[in-house]
CSV table of C-alpha atoms in Angstrom, one decimal:
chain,number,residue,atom,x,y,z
A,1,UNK,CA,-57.5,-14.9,-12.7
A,2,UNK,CA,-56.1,-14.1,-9.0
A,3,UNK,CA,-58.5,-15.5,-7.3
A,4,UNK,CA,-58.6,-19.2,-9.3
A,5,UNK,CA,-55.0,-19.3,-8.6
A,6,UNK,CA,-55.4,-18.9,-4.8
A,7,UNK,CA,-58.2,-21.7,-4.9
A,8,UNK,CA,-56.3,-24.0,-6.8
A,9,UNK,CA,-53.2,-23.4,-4.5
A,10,UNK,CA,-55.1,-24.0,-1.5
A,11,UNK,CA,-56.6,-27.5,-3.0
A,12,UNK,CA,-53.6,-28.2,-3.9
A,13,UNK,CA,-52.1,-27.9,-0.2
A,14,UNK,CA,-50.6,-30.7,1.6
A,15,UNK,CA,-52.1,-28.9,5.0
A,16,UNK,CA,-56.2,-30.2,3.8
A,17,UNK,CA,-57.1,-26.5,4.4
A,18,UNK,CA,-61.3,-26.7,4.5
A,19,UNK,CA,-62.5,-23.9,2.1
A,20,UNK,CA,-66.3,-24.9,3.5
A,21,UNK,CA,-65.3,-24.1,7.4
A,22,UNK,CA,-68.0,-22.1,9.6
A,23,UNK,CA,-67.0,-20.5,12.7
A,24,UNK,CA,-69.1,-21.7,15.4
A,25,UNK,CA,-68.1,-21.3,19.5
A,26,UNK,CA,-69.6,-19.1,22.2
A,27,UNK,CA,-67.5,-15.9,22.8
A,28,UNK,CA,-64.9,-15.5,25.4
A,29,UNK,CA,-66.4,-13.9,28.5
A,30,UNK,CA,-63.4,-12.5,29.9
A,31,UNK,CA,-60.8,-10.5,28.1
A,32,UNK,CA,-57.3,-10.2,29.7
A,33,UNK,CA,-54.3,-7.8,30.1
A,34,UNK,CA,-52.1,-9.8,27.5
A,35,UNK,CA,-55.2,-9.7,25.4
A,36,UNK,CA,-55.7,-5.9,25.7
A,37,UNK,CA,-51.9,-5.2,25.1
A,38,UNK,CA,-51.4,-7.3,22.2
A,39,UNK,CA,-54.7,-5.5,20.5
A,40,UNK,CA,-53.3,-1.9,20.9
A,41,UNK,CA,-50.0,-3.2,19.3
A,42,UNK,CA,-52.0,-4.8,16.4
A,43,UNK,CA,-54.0,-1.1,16.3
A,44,UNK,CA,-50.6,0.6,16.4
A,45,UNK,CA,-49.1,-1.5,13.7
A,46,UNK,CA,-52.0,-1.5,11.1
A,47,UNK,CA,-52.1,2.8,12.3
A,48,UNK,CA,-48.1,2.6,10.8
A,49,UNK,CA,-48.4,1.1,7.5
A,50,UNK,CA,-51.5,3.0,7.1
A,51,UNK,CA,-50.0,6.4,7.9
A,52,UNK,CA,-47.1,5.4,5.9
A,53,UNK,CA,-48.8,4.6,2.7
A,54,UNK,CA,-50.7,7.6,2.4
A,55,UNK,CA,-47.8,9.9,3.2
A,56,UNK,CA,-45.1,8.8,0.6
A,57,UNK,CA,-47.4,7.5,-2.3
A,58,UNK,CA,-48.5,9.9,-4.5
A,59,UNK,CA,-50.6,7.7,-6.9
A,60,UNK,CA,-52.5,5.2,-4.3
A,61,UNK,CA,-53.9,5.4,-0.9
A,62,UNK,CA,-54.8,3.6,1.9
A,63,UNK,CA,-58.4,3.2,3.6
A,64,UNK,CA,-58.9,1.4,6.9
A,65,UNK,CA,-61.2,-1.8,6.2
A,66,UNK,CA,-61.0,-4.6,8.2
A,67,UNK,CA,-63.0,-4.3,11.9
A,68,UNK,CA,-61.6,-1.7,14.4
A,69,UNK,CA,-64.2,-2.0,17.3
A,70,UNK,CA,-62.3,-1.6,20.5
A,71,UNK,CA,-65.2,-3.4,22.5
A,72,UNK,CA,-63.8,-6.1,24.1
A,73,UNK,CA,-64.8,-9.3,26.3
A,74,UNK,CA,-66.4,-8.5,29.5
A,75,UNK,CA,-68.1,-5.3,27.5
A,76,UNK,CA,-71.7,-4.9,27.6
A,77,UNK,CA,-73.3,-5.5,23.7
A,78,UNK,CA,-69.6,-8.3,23.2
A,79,UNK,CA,-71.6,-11.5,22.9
A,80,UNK,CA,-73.8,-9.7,19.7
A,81,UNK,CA,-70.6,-8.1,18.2
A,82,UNK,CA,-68.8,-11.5,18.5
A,83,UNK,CA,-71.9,-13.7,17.4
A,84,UNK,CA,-72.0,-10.7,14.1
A,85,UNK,CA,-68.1,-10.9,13.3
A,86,UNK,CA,-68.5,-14.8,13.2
A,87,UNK,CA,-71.5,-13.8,10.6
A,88,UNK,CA,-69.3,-12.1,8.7
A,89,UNK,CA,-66.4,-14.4,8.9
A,90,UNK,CA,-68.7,-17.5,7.7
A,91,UNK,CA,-70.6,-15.4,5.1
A,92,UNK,CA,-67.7,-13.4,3.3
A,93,UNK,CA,-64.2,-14.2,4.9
A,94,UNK,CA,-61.9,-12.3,7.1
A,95,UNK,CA,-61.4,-8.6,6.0
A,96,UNK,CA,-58.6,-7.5,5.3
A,97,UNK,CA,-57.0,-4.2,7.5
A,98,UNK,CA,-56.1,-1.9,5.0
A,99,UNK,CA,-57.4,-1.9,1.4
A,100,UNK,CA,-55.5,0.1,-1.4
A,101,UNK,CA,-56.8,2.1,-4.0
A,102,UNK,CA,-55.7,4.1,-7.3
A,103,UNK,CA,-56.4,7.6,-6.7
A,104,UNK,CA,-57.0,8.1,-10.6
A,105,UNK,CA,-60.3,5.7,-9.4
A,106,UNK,CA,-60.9,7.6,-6.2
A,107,UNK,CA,-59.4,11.5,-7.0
A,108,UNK,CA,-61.6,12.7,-3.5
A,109,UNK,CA,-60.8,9.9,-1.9
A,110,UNK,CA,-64.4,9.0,-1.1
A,111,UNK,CA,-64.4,5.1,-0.8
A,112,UNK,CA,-67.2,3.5,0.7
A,113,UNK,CA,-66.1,0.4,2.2
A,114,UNK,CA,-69.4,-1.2,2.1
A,115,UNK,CA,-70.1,-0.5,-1.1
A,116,UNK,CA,-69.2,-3.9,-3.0
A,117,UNK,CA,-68.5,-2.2,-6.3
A,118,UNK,CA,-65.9,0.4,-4.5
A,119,UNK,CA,-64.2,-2.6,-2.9
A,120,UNK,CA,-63.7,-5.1,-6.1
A,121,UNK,CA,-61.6,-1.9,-7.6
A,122,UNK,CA,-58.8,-2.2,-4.5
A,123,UNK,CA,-55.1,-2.9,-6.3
A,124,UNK,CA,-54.2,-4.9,-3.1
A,125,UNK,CA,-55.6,-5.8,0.7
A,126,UNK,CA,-53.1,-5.9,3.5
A,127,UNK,CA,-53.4,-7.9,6.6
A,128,UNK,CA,-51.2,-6.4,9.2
A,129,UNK,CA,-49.2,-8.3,11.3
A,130,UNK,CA,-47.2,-6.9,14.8
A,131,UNK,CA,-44.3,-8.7,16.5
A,132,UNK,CA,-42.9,-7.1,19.4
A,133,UNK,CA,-39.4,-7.4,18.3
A,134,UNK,CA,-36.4,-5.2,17.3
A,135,UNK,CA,-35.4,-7.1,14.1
A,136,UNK,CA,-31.8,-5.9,13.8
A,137,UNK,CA,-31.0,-6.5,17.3
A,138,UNK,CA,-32.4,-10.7,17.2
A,139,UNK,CA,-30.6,-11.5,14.3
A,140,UNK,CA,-27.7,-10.3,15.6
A,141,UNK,CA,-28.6,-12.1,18.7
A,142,UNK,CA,-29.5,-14.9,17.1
A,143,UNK,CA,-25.8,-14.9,14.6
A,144,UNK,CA,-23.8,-15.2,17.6
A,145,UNK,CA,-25.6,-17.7,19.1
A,146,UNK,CA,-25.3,-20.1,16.1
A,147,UNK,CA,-21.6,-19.0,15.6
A,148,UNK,CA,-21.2,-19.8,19.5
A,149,UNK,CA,-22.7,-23.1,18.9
A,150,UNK,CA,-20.7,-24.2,16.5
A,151,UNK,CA,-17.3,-23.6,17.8
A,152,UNK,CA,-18.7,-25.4,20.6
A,153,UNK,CA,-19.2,-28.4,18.3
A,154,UNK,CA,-15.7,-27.8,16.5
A,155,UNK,CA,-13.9,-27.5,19.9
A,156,UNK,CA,-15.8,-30.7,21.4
A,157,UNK,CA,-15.2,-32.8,17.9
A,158,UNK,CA,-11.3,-32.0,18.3
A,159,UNK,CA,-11.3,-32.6,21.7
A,160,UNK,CA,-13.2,-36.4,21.2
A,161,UNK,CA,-11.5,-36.9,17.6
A,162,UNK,CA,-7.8,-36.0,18.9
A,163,UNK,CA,-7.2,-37.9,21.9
A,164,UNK,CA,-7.7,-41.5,23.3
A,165,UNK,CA,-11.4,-40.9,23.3
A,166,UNK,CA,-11.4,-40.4,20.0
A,167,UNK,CA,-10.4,-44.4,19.6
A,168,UNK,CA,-12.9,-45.6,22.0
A,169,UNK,CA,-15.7,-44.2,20.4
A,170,UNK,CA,-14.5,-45.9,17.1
A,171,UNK,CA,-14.3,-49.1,18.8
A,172,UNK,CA,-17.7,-48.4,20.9
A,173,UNK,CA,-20.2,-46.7,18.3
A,174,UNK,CA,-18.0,-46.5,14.6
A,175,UNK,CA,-21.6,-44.6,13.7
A,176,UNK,CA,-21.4,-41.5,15.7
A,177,UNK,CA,-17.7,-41.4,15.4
A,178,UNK,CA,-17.7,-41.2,11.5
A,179,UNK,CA,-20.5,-38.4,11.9
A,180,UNK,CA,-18.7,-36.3,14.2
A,181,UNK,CA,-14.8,-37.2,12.2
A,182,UNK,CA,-16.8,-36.1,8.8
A,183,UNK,CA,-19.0,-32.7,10.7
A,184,UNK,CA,-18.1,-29.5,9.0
A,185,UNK,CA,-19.3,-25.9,10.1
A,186,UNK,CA,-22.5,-26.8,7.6
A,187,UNK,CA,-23.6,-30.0,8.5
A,188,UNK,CA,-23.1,-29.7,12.5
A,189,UNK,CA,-26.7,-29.2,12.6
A,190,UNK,CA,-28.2,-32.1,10.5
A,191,UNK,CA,-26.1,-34.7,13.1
A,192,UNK,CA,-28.8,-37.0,14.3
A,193,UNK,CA,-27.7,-39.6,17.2
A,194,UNK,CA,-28.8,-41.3,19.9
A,195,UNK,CA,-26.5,-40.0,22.8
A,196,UNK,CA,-25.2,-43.9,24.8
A,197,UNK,CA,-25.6,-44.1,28.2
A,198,UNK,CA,-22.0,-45.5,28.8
A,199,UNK,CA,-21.1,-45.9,32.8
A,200,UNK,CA,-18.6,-48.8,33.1
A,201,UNK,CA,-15.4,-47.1,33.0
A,202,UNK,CA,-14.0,-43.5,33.9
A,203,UNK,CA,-13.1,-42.9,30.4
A,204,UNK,CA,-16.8,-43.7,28.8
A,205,UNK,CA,-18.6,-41.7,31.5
A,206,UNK,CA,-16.4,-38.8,30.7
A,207,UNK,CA,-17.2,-39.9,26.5
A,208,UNK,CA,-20.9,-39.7,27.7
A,209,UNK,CA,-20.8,-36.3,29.1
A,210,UNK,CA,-19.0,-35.0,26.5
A,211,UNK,CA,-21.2,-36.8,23.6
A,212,UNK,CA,-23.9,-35.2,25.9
A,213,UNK,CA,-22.6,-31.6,25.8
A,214,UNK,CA,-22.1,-31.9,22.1
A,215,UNK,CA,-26.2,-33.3,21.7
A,216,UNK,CA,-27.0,-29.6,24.2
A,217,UNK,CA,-25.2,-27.5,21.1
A,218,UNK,CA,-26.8,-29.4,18.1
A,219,UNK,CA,-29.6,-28.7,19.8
A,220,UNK,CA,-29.2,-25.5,19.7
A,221,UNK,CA,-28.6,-25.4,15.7
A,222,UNK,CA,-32.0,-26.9,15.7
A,223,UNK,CA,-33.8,-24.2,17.0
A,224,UNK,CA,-36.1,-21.7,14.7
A,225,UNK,CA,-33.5,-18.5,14.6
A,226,UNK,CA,-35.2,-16.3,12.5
A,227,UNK,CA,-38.2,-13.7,13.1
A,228,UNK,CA,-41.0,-14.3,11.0
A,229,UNK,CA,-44.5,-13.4,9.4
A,230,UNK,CA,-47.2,-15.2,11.0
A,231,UNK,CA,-50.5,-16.0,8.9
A,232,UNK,CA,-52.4,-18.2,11.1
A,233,UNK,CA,-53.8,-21.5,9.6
A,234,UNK,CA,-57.1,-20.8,10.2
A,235,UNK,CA,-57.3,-17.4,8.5
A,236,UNK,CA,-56.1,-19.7,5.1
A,237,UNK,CA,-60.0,-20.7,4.5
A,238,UNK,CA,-61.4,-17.0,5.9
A,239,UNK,CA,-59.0,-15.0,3.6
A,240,UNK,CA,-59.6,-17.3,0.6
A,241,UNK,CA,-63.1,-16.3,0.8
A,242,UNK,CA,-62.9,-13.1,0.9
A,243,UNK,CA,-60.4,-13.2,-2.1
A,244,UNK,CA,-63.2,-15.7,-4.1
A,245,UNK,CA,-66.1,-12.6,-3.8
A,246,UNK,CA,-64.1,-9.7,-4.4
A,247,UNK,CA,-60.5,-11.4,-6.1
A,248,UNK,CA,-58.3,-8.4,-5.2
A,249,UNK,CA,-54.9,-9.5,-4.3
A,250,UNK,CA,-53.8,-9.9,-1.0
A,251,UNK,CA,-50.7,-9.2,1.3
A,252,UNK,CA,-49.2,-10.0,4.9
A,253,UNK,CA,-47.4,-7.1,5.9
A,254,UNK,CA,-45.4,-8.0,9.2
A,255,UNK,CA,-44.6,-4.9,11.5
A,256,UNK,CA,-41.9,-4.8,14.2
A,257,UNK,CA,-40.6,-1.8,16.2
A,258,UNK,CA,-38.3,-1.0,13.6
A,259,UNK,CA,-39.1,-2.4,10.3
A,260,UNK,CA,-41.6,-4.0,8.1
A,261,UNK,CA,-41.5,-7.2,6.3
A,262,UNK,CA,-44.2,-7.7,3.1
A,263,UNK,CA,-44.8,-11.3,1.2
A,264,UNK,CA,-48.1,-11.9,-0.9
A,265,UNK,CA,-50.6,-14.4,0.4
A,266,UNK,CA,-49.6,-16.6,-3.0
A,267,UNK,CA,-46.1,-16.8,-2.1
A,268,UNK,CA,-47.2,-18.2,1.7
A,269,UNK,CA,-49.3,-20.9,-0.1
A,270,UNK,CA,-46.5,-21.3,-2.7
A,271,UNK,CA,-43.8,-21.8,0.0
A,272,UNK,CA,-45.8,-24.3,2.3
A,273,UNK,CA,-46.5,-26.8,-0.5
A,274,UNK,CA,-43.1,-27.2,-0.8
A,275,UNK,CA,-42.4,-29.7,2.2
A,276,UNK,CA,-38.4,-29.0,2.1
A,277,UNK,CA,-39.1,-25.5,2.7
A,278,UNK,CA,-40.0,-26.5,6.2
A,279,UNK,CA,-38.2,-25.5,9.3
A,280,UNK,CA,-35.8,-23.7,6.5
A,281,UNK,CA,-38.3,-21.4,5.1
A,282,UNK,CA,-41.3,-21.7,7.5
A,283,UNK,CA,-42.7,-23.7,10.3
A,284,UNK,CA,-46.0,-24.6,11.7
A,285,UNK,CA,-46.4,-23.8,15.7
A,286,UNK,CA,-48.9,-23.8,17.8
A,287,UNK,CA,-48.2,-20.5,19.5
A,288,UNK,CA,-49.1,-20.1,23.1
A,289,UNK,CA,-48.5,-16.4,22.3
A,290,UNK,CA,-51.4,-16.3,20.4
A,291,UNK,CA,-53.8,-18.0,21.9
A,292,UNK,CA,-52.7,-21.3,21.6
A,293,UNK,CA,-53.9,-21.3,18.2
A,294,UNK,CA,-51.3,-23.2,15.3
A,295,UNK,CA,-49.7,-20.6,13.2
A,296,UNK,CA,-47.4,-20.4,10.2
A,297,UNK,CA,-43.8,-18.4,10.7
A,298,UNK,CA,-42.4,-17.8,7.2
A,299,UNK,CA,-38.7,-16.3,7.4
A,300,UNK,CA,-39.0,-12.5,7.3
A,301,UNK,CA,-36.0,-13.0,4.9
A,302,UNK,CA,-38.4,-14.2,2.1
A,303,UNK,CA,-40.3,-11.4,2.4
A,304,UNK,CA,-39.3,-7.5,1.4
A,305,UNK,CA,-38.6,-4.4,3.3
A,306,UNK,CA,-41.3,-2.3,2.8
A,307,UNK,CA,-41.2,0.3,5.9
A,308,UNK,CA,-36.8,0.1,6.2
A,309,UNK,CA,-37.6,2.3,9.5
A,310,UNK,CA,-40.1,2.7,12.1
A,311,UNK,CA,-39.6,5.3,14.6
A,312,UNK,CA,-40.0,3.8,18.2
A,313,UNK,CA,-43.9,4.9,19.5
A,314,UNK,CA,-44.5,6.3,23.0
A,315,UNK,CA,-46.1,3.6,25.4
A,316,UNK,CA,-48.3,4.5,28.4
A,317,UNK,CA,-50.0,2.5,30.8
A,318,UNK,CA,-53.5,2.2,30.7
A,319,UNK,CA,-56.2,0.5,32.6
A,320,UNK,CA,-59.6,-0.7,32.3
A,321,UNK,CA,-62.4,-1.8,34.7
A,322,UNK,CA,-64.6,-4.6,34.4
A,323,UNK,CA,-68.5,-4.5,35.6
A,324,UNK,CA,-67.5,-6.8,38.7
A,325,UNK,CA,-64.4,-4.5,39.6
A,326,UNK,CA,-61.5,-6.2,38.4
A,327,UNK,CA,-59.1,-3.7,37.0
A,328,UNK,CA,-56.8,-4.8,33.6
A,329,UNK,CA,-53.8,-2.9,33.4
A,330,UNK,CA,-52.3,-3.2,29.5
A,331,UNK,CA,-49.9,-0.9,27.5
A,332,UNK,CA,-51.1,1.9,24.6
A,333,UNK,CA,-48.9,2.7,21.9
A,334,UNK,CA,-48.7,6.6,20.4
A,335,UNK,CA,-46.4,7.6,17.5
A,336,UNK,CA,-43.6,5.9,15.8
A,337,UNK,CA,-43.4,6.7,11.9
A,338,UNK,CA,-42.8,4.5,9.3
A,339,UNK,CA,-41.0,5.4,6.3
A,340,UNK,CA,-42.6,3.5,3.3
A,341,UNK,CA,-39.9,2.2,0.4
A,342,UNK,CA,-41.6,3.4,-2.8
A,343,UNK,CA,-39.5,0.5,-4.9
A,344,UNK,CA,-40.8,-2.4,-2.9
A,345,UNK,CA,-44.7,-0.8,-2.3
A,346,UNK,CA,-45.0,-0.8,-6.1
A,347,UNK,CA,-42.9,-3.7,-7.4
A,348,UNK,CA,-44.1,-6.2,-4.8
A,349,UNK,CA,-47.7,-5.2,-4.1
A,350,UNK,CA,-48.8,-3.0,-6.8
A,351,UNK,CA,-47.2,-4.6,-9.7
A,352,UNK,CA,-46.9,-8.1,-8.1
């Protein structure tokens, strides 16, 4: 059963994910610009998929589940709805945003989504991610800066190997001269040294710099380079529980401004408990982006296409005014179609 393997996944995880967690903490009493911006992308994303699905599947449809409220902090009646969604989150896990149904189950369409018995017969639940990226245009940003980086290494390795410097390394450090003789366009970015402080002579300050410049570029190869999909480790435990009442398979489904990346929640739990996967496959940051709170990037290229084109939305500005007369100004999002692949949607969610 679904929902067994999730649990035993999540027991089994080297990250001591705590099934038994209760949210507790008083609600924020402020909400802020950023805030405000990032929730009308997350509205405009979740609006996307949901359009999408509904418009080019002709067997299934989409229904909006998870909580919409656009109250925020600073609103009169925030502390109850926060205090209520912590209820919720404690008592039955963190909805998902979109639930999908078999239309042969629901021929009018007529879910209701707190009706328990409507909800156990969902064929998948989608949690909807945003990233305010173009996807096409950061990997290729992201290709030439590796490729820059390493003929950066290639031309600084020649340039030590080749000449007289070359033989003082060997004499000075045999170590990091072997590492940089054997360094291939592959293995640039697992050399590992500590760069020497040399000063004596002209020859090893000019050796240090250099050994320096070459440490700035492996550096570089170090760096995360791919855009990702971003479950965050505290939704494990909420999301699990959810799963354990109603066991209906669930879904991250990552939206950018031009595509859509899809992985089930079993593959993320698969993937993580697989240590050499890390920084390859995933990584776990603590994203200041998101509230400081620690999240889990999985490489989008793990995942599948699901919407291979989103149609860029209108923005506007917008503003809001607090009770004491501050005035947030934050960014609405209108538009922007996304055009569902019918081959992933049911070979990766449906039939997964």
């Amino acid at each position: 059963m679904y929902k067994k393997r999730i649990l035993n996944l999540i027991q089994q995880s080297p990250l001591n994910i705590n099934t038994e967690i209760q949210i507790t903490g008083r609600p924020p009493t402020m909400a802020s610009s950023e805030f405000l911006t990032n929730k009308e992308q997350g509205d405009w994303a979740e609006q996307v998929v949901y359009r999408a699905i509904n418009e080019y599947s002709d067997d299934f449809f989409a229904v909006e589940y998870g909580r919409s409220e656009s109250i925020a902090a600073g609103d009169d009646g925030f502390a109850d709805f926060y205090k209520d969604y912590q209820n919720e989150l404690n008592k039955i896990g963190k909805k998902p945003d979109l639930l999908i149904f078999k239309l042969t189950d629901f021929p009018n369409k007529d879910v209701e989504i707190n009706n328990d018995e409507h909800i156990i017969k969902a064929v998948a639940a989608l949690e909807v991610r945003s990233s305010s990226f173009l996807s096409y245009k950061y990997k290729a940003f992201m290709d030439r800066r590796q490729e820059e980086a390493i003929n950066k290494c290639k031309i600084i390795r020649d340039r030590i190997i080749s000449g007289e410097l070359g033989k003082i390394l060997e004499r000075k450090n045999k170590t990091i001269y072997n590492l940089i003789l054997q360094a291939t366009d592959e293995t640039f970015r697992e050399l590992d040294f500590r760069r020497p402080s040399w000063s004596s002579t002209q020859e090893l300050r000019q050796l240090t710099e250099i050994l320096k410049e070459l440490k700035e570029n492996i550096k570089i190869l170090h760096k995360r380079d791919y855009l990702s999909i971003t479950p965050k480790m505290e939704d494990i435990a909420l999301v699990n529980r959810w799963i354990q009442k109603y066991n209906v398979k669930h879904f991250y489904l990552q939206v950018f401004f031009d595509k859509a990346y899809v992985i089930s929640f079993e593959e993320i739990l698969e993937l993580i408990a697989n240590d050499d996967n890390e920084d390859n496959i995933f990584s776990i940051e603590r994203d200041v982006k998101n509230q400081g709170k620690t999240t889990i990037k999985v490489n989008i290229k793990v995942g599948k296409e699901i919407l291979g084109k989103i149609d860029m939305p209108e923005h506007k500005s917008a503003m809001k005014e607090l009770d004491r007369g501050r005035l947030l100004f934050y960014v609405t999002f209108e538009g922007g179609k996304g055009y569902l692949d019918k081959n992933v949607f049911l070979q990766d969610i449906i039939n997964a």
